[in-house]
C-alpha cells in the first residue's frame, strides 16, 4: 500500500513539473528553485505534512520534500531556541542531503569523465 | 483547390493536436519515472525502518543513498539517458538535484579542480540552496513572531 501511494503522489508531483516545463518553458534549475520554495511554503501552511502522511517517500523524495524538511527543521529549532532557530534549523535538517550531494558530487566528478559531445 | 484545403486543414490539425499529445506523453513518462524513483526511496525507508532506526535517521540515510546512486549513475552517463526519457520525472526528485551537482562538475573539470569543478558544481544546486535557505529563514521568523 505504501508503495502504491508513494508511486502516485511522487508521480503526480513530477507530472506537475513536466507540465510546468512544457507550458512555461521554465529551465530545470528554475523548476527546482520553485519546488524548494513551494515545499517551504506548503510546509509552513501545514499542507505538506498531510501530503507526506499520504505519500511517504512520494512526498519526501521530490525536491518539495527538501523544502518541507528545511521548514520542519527551522520550526523545530525556533520552538527550542527562539529566533536563533530560524538560522540554524534549515542547514541542520538538510545537512545529510547537502553533505552527500557535495561529497558524492565531487568524488564522482573526479573519477568519471564526461561523455564526448556528439 | 480541394487538395490545398485539406492540406491546410491537415496542417492546422497537426498544429492543434501534436503539442497536446506530446505534452500528454511527456507528462505520463514523468509520472511513471518519478513514481518509480519515489518507490525506490520508499523501499529504502521501509528497509531502514525495519532495522529499528528513528524517523530522522531513516530520512537522512535514505537521502544519502538516493543521492549516492544518482551521482554514480550520472558519472556512468546513465542518469542523463534516463533524463532524456523522463524529463521532469528525473529532475524533480532529490536524485535530479544530485545529477545537477555531478553533471556540471564533470563537464567543467577541464577548467580546473577549484574554479572549474568546485565552482560549477553549484551552478544549479547553488540557487536551490539560496532560495531554500532564505525562504525557510523567513518562514522561521514568521513562525517565531506568531507563536
PDB file of C-alpha atoms in Angstrom:
ATOM      1  CA  UNK A   1       0.000   0.000   0.000  1.00  0.00           C
ATOM      2  CA  UNK A   2       2.780   2.447   0.879  1.00  0.00           C
ATOM      3  CA  UNK A   3       4.373   1.714  -2.492  1.00  0.00           C
ATOM      4  CA  UNK A   4       1.189   2.473  -4.397  1.00  0.00           C
ATOM      5  CA  UNK A   5       0.554   5.776  -2.605  1.00  0.00           C
ATOM      6  CA  UNK A   6       4.248   6.773  -2.874  1.00  0.00           C
ATOM      7  CA  UNK A   7       4.159   5.997  -6.595  1.00  0.00           C
ATOM      8  CA  UNK A   8       1.014   8.027  -7.202  1.00  0.00           C
ATOM      9  CA  UNK A   9       1.954  11.049  -5.063  1.00  0.00           C
ATOM     10  CA  UNK A  10       5.541  11.140  -6.365  1.00  0.00           C
ATOM     11  CA  UNK A  11       4.307  10.635  -9.910  1.00  0.00           C
ATOM     12  CA  UNK A  12       1.832  13.495  -9.646  1.00  0.00           C
ATOM     13  CA  UNK A  13       4.473  15.873  -8.227  1.00  0.00           C
ATOM     14  CA  UNK A  14       6.795  15.013 -11.139  1.00  0.00           C
ATOM     15  CA  UNK A  15       3.949  15.292 -13.668  1.00  0.00           C
ATOM     16  CA  UNK A  16       3.214  18.835 -12.432  1.00  0.00           C
ATOM     17  CA  UNK A  17       6.899  19.632 -13.010  1.00  0.00           C
ATOM     18  CA  UNK A  18       6.647  18.314 -16.575  1.00  0.00           C
ATOM     19  CA  UNK A  19       3.566  20.458 -17.238  1.00  0.00           C
ATOM     20  CA  UNK A  20       5.468  23.500 -15.932  1.00  0.00           C
ATOM     21  CA  UNK A  21       8.446  22.717 -18.189  1.00  0.00           C
ATOM     22  CA  UNK A  22       6.323  22.170 -21.309  1.00  0.00           C
ATOM     23  CA  UNK A  23       3.867  25.014 -20.756  1.00  0.00           C
ATOM     24  CA  UNK A  24       6.061  27.763 -19.306  1.00  0.00           C
ATOM     25  CA  UNK A  25       9.494  26.891 -20.749  1.00  0.00           C
ATOM     26  CA  UNK A  26      10.999  27.160 -17.274  1.00  0.00           C
ATOM     27  CA  UNK A  27      14.505  25.715 -17.171  1.00  0.00           C
ATOM     28  CA  UNK A  28      15.126  22.772 -14.876  1.00  0.00           C
ATOM     29  CA  UNK A  29      17.109  24.996 -12.482  1.00  0.00           C
ATOM     30  CA  UNK A  30      14.102  27.283 -12.102  1.00  0.00           C
ATOM     31  CA  UNK A  31      11.784  24.308 -11.613  1.00  0.00           C
ATOM     32  CA  UNK A  32      13.994  23.057  -8.774  1.00  0.00           C
ATOM     33  CA  UNK A  33      14.046  26.515  -7.141  1.00  0.00           C
ATOM     34  CA  UNK A  34      10.249  26.803  -7.473  1.00  0.00           C
ATOM     35  CA  UNK A  35       9.842  23.320  -5.972  1.00  0.00           C
ATOM     36  CA  UNK A  36      12.040  24.003  -2.942  1.00  0.00           C
ATOM     37  CA  UNK A  37      10.282  27.287  -2.161  1.00  0.00           C
ATOM     38  CA  UNK A  38       6.875  25.652  -2.746  1.00  0.00           C
ATOM     39  CA  UNK A  39       7.885  22.938  -0.273  1.00  0.00           C
ATOM     40  CA  UNK A  40       8.820  25.539   2.350  1.00  0.00           C
ATOM     41  CA  UNK A  41       5.563  27.467   1.840  1.00  0.00           C
ATOM     42  CA  UNK A  42       3.332  24.374   1.821  1.00  0.00           C
ATOM     43  CA  UNK A  43       5.106  23.025   4.912  1.00  0.00           C
ATOM     44  CA  UNK A  44       4.638  26.370   6.695  1.00  0.00           C
ATOM     45  CA  UNK A  45       0.908  26.229   5.970  1.00  0.00           C
ATOM     46  CA  UNK A  46       0.736  22.682   7.357  1.00  0.00           C
ATOM     47  CA  UNK A  47      -0.351  21.319   3.986  1.00  0.00           C
ATOM     48  CA  UNK A  48       2.784  19.389   3.068  1.00  0.00           C
ATOM     49  CA  UNK A  49       2.718  17.333   6.259  1.00  0.00           C
ATOM     50  CA  UNK A  50      -0.617  15.923   5.090  1.00  0.00           C
ATOM     51  CA  UNK A  51       0.862  15.074   1.679  1.00  0.00           C
ATOM     52  CA  UNK A  52       3.777  13.331   3.437  1.00  0.00           C
ATOM     53  CA  UNK A  53       1.335  11.373   5.627  1.00  0.00           C
ATOM     54  CA  UNK A  54      -0.364  10.071   2.488  1.00  0.00           C
ATOM     55  CA  UNK A  55       2.547   9.718   0.089  1.00  0.00           C
ATOM     56  CA  UNK A  56       5.564   8.866   2.265  1.00  0.00           C
ATOM     57  CA  UNK A  57       8.623   8.831   0.017  1.00  0.00           C
ATOM     58  CA  UNK A  58       6.415  10.057  -2.816  1.00  0.00           C
ATOM     59  CA  UNK A  59       6.346  13.389  -0.981  1.00  0.00           C
ATOM     60  CA  UNK A  60       9.793  13.428   0.660  1.00  0.00           C
ATOM     61  CA  UNK A  61      11.919  12.339  -2.345  1.00  0.00           C
ATOM     62  CA  UNK A  62      10.828  15.152  -4.731  1.00  0.00           C
ATOM     63  CA  UNK A  63      12.563  18.472  -4.094  1.00  0.00           C
ATOM     64  CA  UNK A  64       9.440  19.887  -2.469  1.00  0.00           C
ATOM     65  CA  UNK A  65      10.301  17.377   0.270  1.00  0.00           C
ATOM     66  CA  UNK A  66      13.666  19.102   0.693  1.00  0.00           C
ATOM     67  CA  UNK A  67      11.837  22.398   1.238  1.00  0.00           C
ATOM     68  CA  UNK A  68       9.479  20.659   3.660  1.00  0.00           C
ATOM     69  CA  UNK A  69      12.491  19.272   5.513  1.00  0.00           C
ATOM     70  CA  UNK A  70      14.115  22.739   5.737  1.00  0.00           C
ATOM     71  CA  UNK A  71      10.916  24.314   7.096  1.00  0.00           C
ATOM     72  CA  UNK A  72      10.367  21.473   9.554  1.00  0.00           C
ATOM     73  CA  UNK A  73      13.925  21.860  10.876  1.00  0.00           C
ATOM     74  CA  UNK A  74      13.542  25.625  11.201  1.00  0.00           C
ATOM     75  CA  UNK A  75      10.249  25.344  13.091  1.00  0.00           C
ATOM     76  CA  UNK A  76      11.686  22.710  15.434  1.00  0.00           C
ATOM     77  CA  UNK A  77      14.724  24.874  16.228  1.00  0.00           C
ATOM     78  CA  UNK A  78      12.621  28.052  16.632  1.00  0.00           C
ATOM     79  CA  UNK A  79      10.443  26.221  19.151  1.00  0.00           C
ATOM     80  CA  UNK A  80      13.562  25.129  21.062  1.00  0.00           C
ATOM     81  CA  UNK A  81      15.900  28.128  20.864  1.00  0.00           C
ATOM     82  CA  UNK A  82      13.770  31.042  19.642  1.00  0.00           C
ATOM     83  CA  UNK A  83      14.785  33.303  16.782  1.00  0.00           C
ATOM     84  CA  UNK A  84      18.242  31.708  16.523  1.00  0.00           C
ATOM     85  CA  UNK A  85      16.485  28.575  15.335  1.00  0.00           C
ATOM     86  CA  UNK A  86      15.400  30.309  12.134  1.00  0.00           C
ATOM     87  CA  UNK A  87      19.085  30.413  11.172  1.00  0.00           C
ATOM     88  CA  UNK A  88      20.228  27.015  12.471  1.00  0.00           C
ATOM     89  CA  UNK A  89      17.281  24.762  11.651  1.00  0.00           C
ATOM     90  CA  UNK A  90      17.494  24.706   7.867  1.00  0.00           C
ATOM     91  CA  UNK A  91      21.065  23.608   7.392  1.00  0.00           C
ATOM     92  CA  UNK A  92      20.756  21.200  10.314  1.00  0.00           C
ATOM     93  CA  UNK A  93      17.745  19.485   8.740  1.00  0.00           C
ATOM     94  CA  UNK A  94      19.272  19.494   5.260  1.00  0.00           C
ATOM     95  CA  UNK A  95      22.758  18.542   6.456  1.00  0.00           C
ATOM     96  CA  UNK A  96      22.753  14.908   5.330  1.00  0.00           C
ATOM     97  CA  UNK A  97      21.449  15.649   1.848  1.00  0.00           C
ATOM     98  CA  UNK A  98      23.648  18.684   1.260  1.00  0.00           C
ATOM     99  CA  UNK A  99      26.820  16.999   2.537  1.00  0.00           C
ATOM    100  CA  UNK A 100      26.083  13.885   0.491  1.00  0.00           C
ATOM    101  CA  UNK A 101      25.453  15.915  -2.663  1.00  0.00           C
ATOM    102  CA  UNK A 102      28.708  17.857  -2.236  1.00  0.00           C
ATOM    103  CA  UNK A 103      30.809  14.807  -1.309  1.00  0.00           C
ATOM    104  CA  UNK A 104      29.475  12.280  -3.815  1.00  0.00           C
ATOM    105  CA  UNK A 105      29.229  15.014  -6.428  1.00  0.00           C
ATOM    106  CA  UNK A 106      32.911  15.802  -6.004  1.00  0.00           C
ATOM    107  CA  UNK A 107      34.001  12.156  -5.911  1.00  0.00           C
ATOM    108  CA  UNK A 108      32.029  11.079  -8.970  1.00  0.00           C
ATOM    109  CA  UNK A 109      33.080  14.132 -10.970  1.00  0.00           C
ATOM    110  CA  UNK A 110      36.710  13.474 -10.052  1.00  0.00           C
ATOM    111  CA  UNK A 111      36.522   9.796 -11.020  1.00  0.00           C
ATOM    112  CA  UNK A 112      34.413   9.848 -14.185  1.00  0.00           C
ATOM    113  CA  UNK A 113      34.906  11.622 -17.487  1.00  0.00           C
ATOM    114  CA  UNK A 114      32.033  13.366 -19.255  1.00  0.00           C
ATOM    115  CA  UNK A 115      30.693  11.661 -22.345  1.00  0.00           C
ATOM    116  CA  UNK A 116      32.112  13.186 -25.511  1.00  0.00           C
ATOM    117  CA  UNK A 117      29.662  15.582 -27.087  1.00  0.00           C
ATOM    118  CA  UNK A 118      28.302  14.364 -30.404  1.00  0.00           C
TER     119      UNK A 118
ATOM    120  CA  UNK B   1      -8.468  23.570 -54.630  1.00  0.00           C
ATOM    121  CA  UNK B   2      -9.896  20.754 -52.651  1.00  0.00           C
ATOM    122  CA  UNK B   3      -6.457  19.315 -52.151  1.00  0.00           C
ATOM    123  CA  UNK B   4      -4.890  22.515 -50.765  1.00  0.00           C
ATOM    124  CA  UNK B   5      -7.832  22.957 -48.460  1.00  0.00           C
ATOM    125  CA  UNK B   6      -7.378  19.574 -46.939  1.00  0.00           C
ATOM    126  CA  UNK B   7      -3.664  20.218 -46.705  1.00  0.00           C
ATOM    127  CA  UNK B   8      -4.337  23.428 -44.784  1.00  0.00           C
ATOM    128  CA  UNK B   9      -6.818  21.669 -42.623  1.00  0.00           C
ATOM    129  CA  UNK B  10      -4.366  18.933 -42.036  1.00  0.00           C
ATOM    130  CA  UNK B  11      -1.530  21.229 -41.006  1.00  0.00           C
ATOM    131  CA  UNK B  12      -3.888  23.133 -38.737  1.00  0.00           C
ATOM    132  CA  UNK B  13      -4.972  19.861 -37.260  1.00  0.00           C
ATOM    133  CA  UNK B  14      -1.363  18.821 -36.707  1.00  0.00           C
ATOM    134  CA  UNK B  15      -0.584  22.156 -35.070  1.00  0.00           C
ATOM    135  CA  UNK B  16      -3.521  21.837 -32.731  1.00  0.00           C
ATOM    136  CA  UNK B  17      -3.062  18.228 -31.827  1.00  0.00           C
ATOM    137  CA  UNK B  18       0.657  17.469 -31.800  1.00  0.00           C
ATOM    138  CA  UNK B  19       1.792  19.687 -28.913  1.00  0.00           C
ATOM    139  CA  UNK B  20      -1.074  18.398 -26.808  1.00  0.00           C
ATOM    140  CA  UNK B  21      -0.349  14.734 -27.397  1.00  0.00           C
ATOM    141  CA  UNK B  22       3.355  15.394 -26.893  1.00  0.00           C
ATOM    142  CA  UNK B  23       2.525  17.067 -23.608  1.00  0.00           C
ATOM    143  CA  UNK B  24       0.431  14.080 -22.602  1.00  0.00           C
ATOM    144  CA  UNK B  25       3.154  11.510 -23.294  1.00  0.00           C
ATOM    145  CA  UNK B  26       5.784  13.717 -21.627  1.00  0.00           C
ATOM    146  CA  UNK B  27       3.622  14.046 -18.520  1.00  0.00           C
ATOM    147  CA  UNK B  28       2.910  10.310 -18.497  1.00  0.00           C
ATOM    148  CA  UNK B  29       6.629   9.483 -18.734  1.00  0.00           C
ATOM    149  CA  UNK B  30       7.427  11.970 -15.960  1.00  0.00           C
ATOM    150  CA  UNK B  31       4.681  10.446 -13.822  1.00  0.00           C
ATOM    151  CA  UNK B  32       5.932   6.884 -14.316  1.00  0.00           C
ATOM    152  CA  UNK B  33       9.643   7.521 -13.809  1.00  0.00           C
ATOM    153  CA  UNK B  34       9.041   9.934 -10.926  1.00  0.00           C
ATOM    154  CA  UNK B  35       6.795   7.371  -9.299  1.00  0.00           C
ATOM    155  CA  UNK B  36       9.386   4.625  -9.703  1.00  0.00           C
ATOM    156  CA  UNK B  37      12.176   6.795  -8.222  1.00  0.00           C
ATOM    157  CA  UNK B  38       9.958   7.609  -5.221  1.00  0.00           C
ATOM    158  CA  UNK B  39       9.178   3.911  -4.785  1.00  0.00           C
ATOM    159  CA  UNK B  40      12.902   3.130  -4.710  1.00  0.00           C
ATOM    160  CA  UNK B  41      13.130   5.721  -1.919  1.00  0.00           C
ATOM    161  CA  UNK B  42      10.167   4.091  -0.176  1.00  0.00           C
ATOM    162  CA  UNK B  43      11.941   0.736  -0.412  1.00  0.00           C
ATOM    163  CA  UNK B  44      14.976   2.112   1.470  1.00  0.00           C
ATOM    164  CA  UNK B  45      12.718   3.848   4.023  1.00  0.00           C
ATOM    165  CA  UNK B  46      10.885   0.590   4.750  1.00  0.00           C
ATOM    166  CA  UNK B  47      14.153  -1.369   4.945  1.00  0.00           C
ATOM    167  CA  UNK B  48      15.749   1.129   7.346  1.00  0.00           C
ATOM    168  CA  UNK B  49      12.599   1.372   9.476  1.00  0.00           C
ATOM    169  CA  UNK B  50      12.573  -2.407   9.846  1.00  0.00           C
ATOM    170  CA  UNK B  51      16.112  -2.094  11.282  1.00  0.00           C
ATOM    171  CA  UNK B  52      14.596  -0.018  14.095  1.00  0.00           C
ATOM    172  CA  UNK B  53      16.133   3.380  13.200  1.00  0.00           C
ATOM    173  CA  UNK B  54      14.280   6.551  14.231  1.00  0.00           C
ATOM    174  CA  UNK B  55      12.487   8.550  11.565  1.00  0.00           C
ATOM    175  CA  UNK B  56      15.098  11.355  11.332  1.00  0.00           C
ATOM    176  CA  UNK B  57      17.891   8.855  10.724  1.00  0.00           C
ATOM    177  CA  UNK B  58      15.746   6.945   8.234  1.00  0.00           C
ATOM    178  CA  UNK B  59      15.052  10.006   6.096  1.00  0.00           C
ATOM    179  CA  UNK B  60      18.666  11.234   6.272  1.00  0.00           C
ATOM    180  CA  UNK B  61      20.123   7.866   5.286  1.00  0.00           C
ATOM    181  CA  UNK B  62      17.556   7.463   2.509  1.00  0.00           C
ATOM    182  CA  UNK B  63      18.568  10.872   1.096  1.00  0.00           C
ATOM    183  CA  UNK B  64      22.242   9.916   1.244  1.00  0.00           C
ATOM    184  CA  UNK B  65      21.634   6.599  -0.546  1.00  0.00           C
ATOM    185  CA  UNK B  66      19.450   8.170  -3.257  1.00  0.00           C
ATOM    186  CA  UNK B  67      22.000  10.948  -3.826  1.00  0.00           C
ATOM    187  CA  UNK B  68      24.851   8.437  -3.984  1.00  0.00           C
ATOM    188  CA  UNK B  69      23.013   6.303  -6.544  1.00  0.00           C
ATOM    189  CA  UNK B  70      22.114   9.322  -8.694  1.00  0.00           C
ATOM    190  CA  UNK B  71      25.686  10.670  -8.524  1.00  0.00           C
ATOM    191  CA  UNK B  72      27.061   7.266  -9.546  1.00  0.00           C
ATOM    192  CA  UNK B  73      24.568   6.883 -12.409  1.00  0.00           C
ATOM    193  CA  UNK B  74      25.418  10.405 -13.577  1.00  0.00           C
ATOM    194  CA  UNK B  75      29.122   9.530 -13.545  1.00  0.00           C
ATOM    195  CA  UNK B  76      28.365   6.442 -15.636  1.00  0.00           C
ATOM    196  CA  UNK B  77      26.334   8.611 -18.064  1.00  0.00           C
ATOM    197  CA  UNK B  78      23.228   6.563 -17.294  1.00  0.00           C
ATOM    198  CA  UNK B  79      21.214   9.246 -15.490  1.00  0.00           C
ATOM    199  CA  UNK B  80      21.209  11.620 -18.435  1.00  0.00           C
ATOM    200  CA  UNK B  81      19.827   8.831 -20.619  1.00  0.00           C
ATOM    201  CA  UNK B  82      17.012   8.329 -18.092  1.00  0.00           C
ATOM    202  CA  UNK B  83      16.502  12.098 -18.165  1.00  0.00           C
ATOM    203  CA  UNK B  84      16.047  12.159 -21.943  1.00  0.00           C
ATOM    204  CA  UNK B  85      13.118   9.808 -21.492  1.00  0.00           C
ATOM    205  CA  UNK B  86      11.706  11.027 -18.202  1.00  0.00           C
ATOM    206  CA  UNK B  87      12.033  14.815 -18.296  1.00  0.00           C
ATOM    207  CA  UNK B  88      10.762  16.219 -15.005  1.00  0.00           C
ATOM    208  CA  UNK B  89      10.406  12.659 -13.689  1.00  0.00           C
ATOM    209  CA  UNK B  90      14.159  12.564 -13.202  1.00  0.00           C
ATOM    210  CA  UNK B  91      14.676  16.302 -12.491  1.00  0.00           C
ATOM    211  CA  UNK B  92      12.216  16.880  -9.641  1.00  0.00           C
ATOM    212  CA  UNK B  93      13.287  14.069  -7.257  1.00  0.00           C
ATOM    213  CA  UNK B  94      16.314  14.549  -4.988  1.00  0.00           C
ATOM    214  CA  UNK B  95      18.208  12.339  -7.468  1.00  0.00           C
ATOM    215  CA  UNK B  96      17.800  15.145 -10.016  1.00  0.00           C
ATOM    216  CA  UNK B  97      19.367  17.533  -7.523  1.00  0.00           C
ATOM    217  CA  UNK B  98      22.361  15.185  -7.228  1.00  0.00           C
ATOM    218  CA  UNK B  99      22.504  14.942 -11.014  1.00  0.00           C
ATOM    219  CA  UNK B 100      22.557  18.740 -11.246  1.00  0.00           C
ATOM    220  CA  UNK B 101      25.642  18.745  -8.996  1.00  0.00           C
ATOM    221  CA  UNK B 102      27.650  15.986 -10.701  1.00  0.00           C
ATOM    222  CA  UNK B 103      26.840  16.810 -14.306  1.00  0.00           C
ATOM    223  CA  UNK B 104      28.358  20.344 -14.489  1.00  0.00           C
ATOM    224  CA  UNK B 105      31.174  19.324 -12.125  1.00  0.00           C
ATOM    225  CA  UNK B 106      32.235  16.633 -14.601  1.00  0.00           C
ATOM    226  CA  UNK B 107      31.811  18.866 -17.596  1.00  0.00           C
ATOM    227  CA  UNK B 108      33.868  21.752 -16.187  1.00  0.00           C
ATOM    228  CA  UNK B 109      36.623  19.559 -14.722  1.00  0.00           C
ATOM    229  CA  UNK B 110      38.756  20.591 -17.700  1.00  0.00           C
ATOM    230  CA  UNK B 111      38.714  24.175 -16.344  1.00  0.00           C
ATOM    231  CA  UNK B 112      40.413  23.079 -13.160  1.00  0.00           C
ATOM    232  CA  UNK B 113      39.554  21.492  -9.858  1.00  0.00           C
ATOM    233  CA  UNK B 114      38.820  24.723  -7.972  1.00  0.00           C
ATOM    234  CA  UNK B 115      37.120  27.211 -10.293  1.00  0.00           C
ATOM    235  CA  UNK B 116      36.015  24.528 -12.760  1.00  0.00           C
ATOM    236  CA  UNK B 117      34.746  21.552 -10.795  1.00  0.00           C
ATOM    237  CA  UNK B 118      34.487  23.145  -7.361  1.00  0.00           C
ATOM    238  CA  UNK B 119      32.574  26.201  -8.502  1.00  0.00           C
ATOM    239  CA  UNK B 120      30.440  24.764 -11.298  1.00  0.00           C
ATOM    240  CA  UNK B 121      29.077  22.020  -9.001  1.00  0.00           C
ATOM    241  CA  UNK B 122      26.721  24.673  -7.646  1.00  0.00           C
ATOM    242  CA  UNK B 123      25.506  26.114 -10.910  1.00  0.00           C
ATOM    243  CA  UNK B 124      22.038  24.651 -10.242  1.00  0.00           C
ATOM    244  CA  UNK B 125      22.377  23.446  -6.647  1.00  0.00           C
ATOM    245  CA  UNK B 126      23.512  26.926  -5.547  1.00  0.00           C
ATOM    246  CA  UNK B 127      20.270  28.720  -6.408  1.00  0.00           C
ATOM    247  CA  UNK B 128      18.294  25.833  -4.895  1.00  0.00           C
ATOM    248  CA  UNK B 129      20.187  26.206  -1.605  1.00  0.00           C
ATOM    249  CA  UNK B 130      19.974  30.020  -1.658  1.00  0.00           C
ATOM    250  CA  UNK B 131      16.215  30.122  -2.211  1.00  0.00           C
ATOM    251  CA  UNK B 132      15.532  27.139   0.031  1.00  0.00           C
ATOM    252  CA  UNK B 133      17.503  28.512   2.992  1.00  0.00           C
ATOM    253  CA  UNK B 134      16.246  32.097   2.579  1.00  0.00           C
ATOM    254  CA  UNK B 135      12.594  31.073   2.363  1.00  0.00           C
ATOM    255  CA  UNK B 136      12.991  28.726   5.335  1.00  0.00           C
ATOM    256  CA  UNK B 137      14.550  31.537   7.430  1.00  0.00           C
ATOM    257  CA  UNK B 138      11.652  33.854   6.529  1.00  0.00           C
ATOM    258  CA  UNK B 139       9.201  31.061   7.427  1.00  0.00           C
ATOM    259  CA  UNK B 140      11.068  30.586  10.729  1.00  0.00           C
ATOM    260  CA  UNK B 141      10.913  34.301  11.585  1.00  0.00           C
ATOM    261  CA  UNK B 142       7.164  34.367  10.850  1.00  0.00           C
ATOM    262  CA  UNK B 143       6.720  31.228  12.952  1.00  0.00           C
ATOM    263  CA  UNK B 144       8.656  32.920  15.795  1.00  0.00           C
ATOM    264  CA  UNK B 145       6.522  36.065  15.601  1.00  0.00           C
ATOM    265  CA  UNK B 146       3.230  34.157  15.523  1.00  0.00           C
ATOM    266  CA  UNK B 147       3.928  31.734  18.362  1.00  0.00           C
TER     267      UNK B 147
END
